[in-house]
């Protein structure tokens, strides 16, 4: 493959990749990591815990930090460790799914794609705007873009879903997928 890229994929530090329970962002990151490897790219996943995808995993913590979810320290320590690891691997591109990704994108020497996984209004929208246009900001839906049109969106990339793990049943609930 002539277009092979060295991609650094940054996950939040709170749940394993792929998650064994809750972990919407982590599920998306796992599918993305495996899909990029399957397409011939060199993918390095920067995450907490043990390897669980086809990507090479560099752990920022021995264990996922879910007990400290909501505290700033795990995210900040994760970001500092990610910065050091990125310098070691020197990727072609960084795809960051962490909350601290936008703050660090401006100072990275590599192009950085940041996927915002939730509504980009209020304080989160202000944060994304303050992070600058150096990052390649990606939305997960057109509705997200429409709610925050002032942000420097580059693309809409819908979150992936592996439907093979969702059982088809005769008796249905009152939801589409969960």
Tab-separated table of C-alpha atoms in Angstrom:
chain	number	residue	atom	x	y	z
A	1	UNK	CA	0.000	0.000	0.000
A	2	UNK	CA	1.582	3.276	-1.083
A	3	UNK	CA	-0.567	5.514	1.134
A	4	UNK	CA	0.346	3.759	4.387
A	5	UNK	CA	0.210	6.191	7.314
A	6	UNK	CA	1.602	6.103	10.827
A	7	UNK	CA	-1.483	7.090	12.840
A	8	UNK	CA	-1.523	7.866	16.553
A	9	UNK	CA	-4.997	7.283	17.949
A	10	UNK	CA	-5.587	8.888	21.365
A	11	UNK	CA	-8.369	7.486	23.543
A	12	UNK	CA	-9.678	8.876	26.830
A	13	UNK	CA	-7.992	7.218	29.847
A	14	UNK	CA	-11.117	6.000	31.627
A	15	UNK	CA	-12.170	2.691	30.022
A	16	UNK	CA	-10.391	-0.153	28.255
A	17	UNK	CA	-10.301	-0.303	24.457
A	18	UNK	CA	-12.580	-1.981	23.512
A	19	UNK	CA	-14.768	-1.525	26.576
A	20	UNK	CA	-16.291	-4.505	28.327
A	21	UNK	CA	-19.333	-2.516	29.435
A	22	UNK	CA	-20.021	1.175	29.177
A	23	UNK	CA	-17.775	3.103	26.820
A	24	UNK	CA	-19.321	4.694	23.744
A	25	UNK	CA	-16.219	6.656	22.715
A	26	UNK	CA	-14.033	3.672	23.519
A	27	UNK	CA	-16.158	1.420	21.288
A	28	UNK	CA	-15.763	3.868	18.412
A	29	UNK	CA	-12.000	4.129	18.979
A	30	UNK	CA	-11.658	0.318	19.016
A	31	UNK	CA	-13.546	-0.055	15.731
A	32	UNK	CA	-11.525	2.765	14.194
A	33	UNK	CA	-8.202	1.265	15.320
A	34	UNK	CA	-9.029	-2.170	13.910
A	35	UNK	CA	-10.447	-0.715	10.696
A	36	UNK	CA	-7.364	1.414	10.035
A	37	UNK	CA	-5.044	-1.554	10.685
A	38	UNK	CA	-7.159	-3.701	8.347
A	39	UNK	CA	-6.681	-1.033	5.672
A	40	UNK	CA	-2.912	-1.318	5.977
A	41	UNK	CA	-2.042	1.629	8.213
A	42	UNK	CA	0.385	1.536	11.140
A	43	UNK	CA	-1.771	2.479	14.109
A	44	UNK	CA	-0.538	3.202	17.610
A	45	UNK	CA	-3.268	3.460	20.235
A	46	UNK	CA	-2.492	5.664	23.228
A	47	UNK	CA	-4.829	4.542	25.985
A	48	UNK	CA	-5.063	3.182	29.521
A	49	UNK	CA	-4.844	-0.499	30.316
A	50	UNK	CA	-4.019	-3.606	28.325
A	51	UNK	CA	-4.021	-3.920	24.528
A	52	UNK	CA	-7.363	-4.975	23.068
A	53	UNK	CA	-7.242	-4.008	19.389
A	54	UNK	CA	-5.136	-4.823	16.334
A	55	UNK	CA	-3.204	-1.584	16.889
A	56	UNK	CA	0.036	-1.345	18.820
A	57	UNK	CA	-0.971	-0.046	22.258
A	58	UNK	CA	1.100	2.295	24.376
A	59	UNK	CA	-0.478	2.564	27.822
A	60	UNK	CA	-0.515	5.792	29.771
A	61	UNK	CA	-1.819	3.988	32.879
A	62	UNK	CA	-1.599	0.324	33.889
A	63	UNK	CA	-5.342	0.335	34.578
A	64	UNK	CA	-8.232	2.345	33.104
A	65	UNK	CA	-9.055	5.308	35.304
A	66	UNK	CA	-12.846	4.878	35.540
A	67	UNK	CA	-12.854	5.220	39.350
A	68	UNK	CA	-11.573	8.786	38.854
A	69	UNK	CA	-13.967	9.724	36.045
A	70	UNK	CA	-14.860	13.396	36.374
A	71	UNK	CA	-11.576	14.367	38.026
A	72	UNK	CA	-9.138	16.464	35.965
A	73	UNK	CA	-5.951	14.727	37.141
A	74	UNK	CA	-6.263	11.517	35.075
A	75	UNK	CA	-6.958	13.459	31.870
A	76	UNK	CA	-4.073	15.857	32.478
A	77	UNK	CA	-1.596	13.123	33.367
A	78	UNK	CA	-2.781	11.106	30.353
A	79	UNK	CA	-2.236	14.154	28.096
A	80	UNK	CA	1.266	14.746	29.457
A	81	UNK	CA	2.183	11.103	28.905
A	82	UNK	CA	0.633	11.158	25.419
A	83	UNK	CA	2.821	14.158	24.540
A	84	UNK	CA	5.961	12.211	25.432
A	85	UNK	CA	4.835	9.098	23.579
A	86	UNK	CA	3.971	11.081	20.446
A	87	UNK	CA	7.499	12.489	20.371
A	88	UNK	CA	8.836	8.924	20.469
A	89	UNK	CA	6.661	7.550	17.655
A	90	UNK	CA	6.598	10.661	15.409
A	91	UNK	CA	3.303	9.869	13.621
A	92	UNK	CA	2.066	11.268	10.318
A	93	UNK	CA	-1.218	12.264	11.956
A	94	UNK	CA	-2.784	12.253	15.429
A	95	UNK	CA	-6.487	11.457	15.858
A	96	UNK	CA	-7.462	12.555	19.361
A	97	UNK	CA	-10.688	11.546	21.109
A	98	UNK	CA	-9.718	12.825	24.566
A	99	UNK	CA	-11.048	15.900	26.333
A	100	UNK	CA	-7.568	17.424	26.463
A	101	UNK	CA	-6.865	16.864	22.761
A	102	UNK	CA	-8.070	20.303	21.623
A	103	UNK	CA	-5.855	22.103	24.153
A	104	UNK	CA	-2.743	20.299	22.907
A	105	UNK	CA	-3.476	20.336	19.162
A	106	UNK	CA	-2.174	23.865	18.650
A	107	UNK	CA	1.312	23.019	19.918
A	108	UNK	CA	1.737	19.667	18.188
A	109	UNK	CA	4.046	19.395	15.205
A	110	UNK	CA	1.764	16.787	13.628
A	111	UNK	CA	-1.624	17.422	12.046
A	112	UNK	CA	-4.231	16.627	14.695
A	113	UNK	CA	-7.778	15.501	14.059
A	114	UNK	CA	-10.024	16.031	17.080
A	115	UNK	CA	-13.390	14.289	17.193
A	116	UNK	CA	-15.924	15.973	19.457
A	117	UNK	CA	-18.220	13.229	20.722
A	118	UNK	CA	-20.928	15.372	22.283
A	119	UNK	CA	-22.828	18.629	21.935
A	120	UNK	CA	-20.408	21.428	21.120
A	121	UNK	CA	-22.209	24.275	22.834
A	122	UNK	CA	-21.808	26.018	26.192
A	123	UNK	CA	-18.425	25.688	27.901
A	124	UNK	CA	-17.382	22.770	25.674
A	125	UNK	CA	-18.082	24.850	22.558
A	126	UNK	CA	-16.143	27.788	23.995
A	127	UNK	CA	-13.238	25.435	24.719
A	128	UNK	CA	-13.252	24.083	21.156
A	129	UNK	CA	-13.343	27.629	19.770
A	130	UNK	CA	-10.446	28.721	22.006
A	131	UNK	CA	-8.351	25.728	20.915
A	132	UNK	CA	-7.922	27.333	17.510
A	133	UNK	CA	-8.161	26.294	13.910
A	134	UNK	CA	-4.910	24.318	13.899
A	135	UNK	CA	-6.846	21.188	14.794
A	136	UNK	CA	-8.993	19.399	12.254
A	137	UNK	CA	-12.269	19.425	14.195
A	138	UNK	CA	-14.619	16.596	13.307
A	139	UNK	CA	-18.294	16.343	14.257
A	140	UNK	CA	-20.195	13.088	14.691
A	141	UNK	CA	-23.412	14.454	13.168
A	142	UNK	CA	-24.731	17.309	11.097
A	143	UNK	CA	-26.966	18.233	14.044
A	144	UNK	CA	-23.824	18.800	16.117
A	145	UNK	CA	-22.504	21.182	13.448
A	146	UNK	CA	-25.853	22.960	13.153
A	147	UNK	CA	-25.918	23.545	16.929
A	148	UNK	CA	-22.462	25.169	16.851
A	149	UNK	CA	-21.894	26.620	13.364
A	150	UNK	CA	-19.235	29.095	14.576
A	151	UNK	CA	-16.740	26.308	15.259
A	152	UNK	CA	-14.087	25.424	12.672
A	153	UNK	CA	-15.620	22.096	11.658
A	154	UNK	CA	-13.724	20.242	8.923
A	155	UNK	CA	-15.975	17.227	8.387
A	156	UNK	CA	-18.816	15.149	9.753
A	157	UNK	CA	-17.819	11.535	10.407
A	158	UNK	CA	-20.587	9.470	11.953
A	159	UNK	CA	-19.653	7.139	14.793
A	160	UNK	CA	-19.204	3.549	13.739
A	161	UNK	CA	-21.380	0.762	15.018
A	162	UNK	CA	-20.616	-2.947	14.711
A	163	UNK	CA	-24.071	-4.382	14.110
A	164	UNK	CA	-22.784	-7.971	14.099
A	165	UNK	CA	-22.833	-7.926	17.913
A	166	UNK	CA	-26.432	-6.734	18.134
A	167	UNK	CA	-28.868	-9.646	18.240
A	168	UNK	CA	-31.886	-9.613	15.999
A	169	UNK	CA	-34.930	-10.673	18.038
A	170	UNK	CA	-38.531	-11.358	17.219
A	171	UNK	CA	-39.726	-9.477	20.317
A	172	UNK	CA	-38.590	-5.870	20.182
A	173	UNK	CA	-38.111	-3.260	22.877
A	174	UNK	CA	-39.077	0.400	22.523
A	175	UNK	CA	-35.574	1.447	21.399
A	176	UNK	CA	-33.647	1.088	18.156
A	177	UNK	CA	-30.168	0.262	19.489
A	178	UNK	CA	-28.476	0.555	22.849
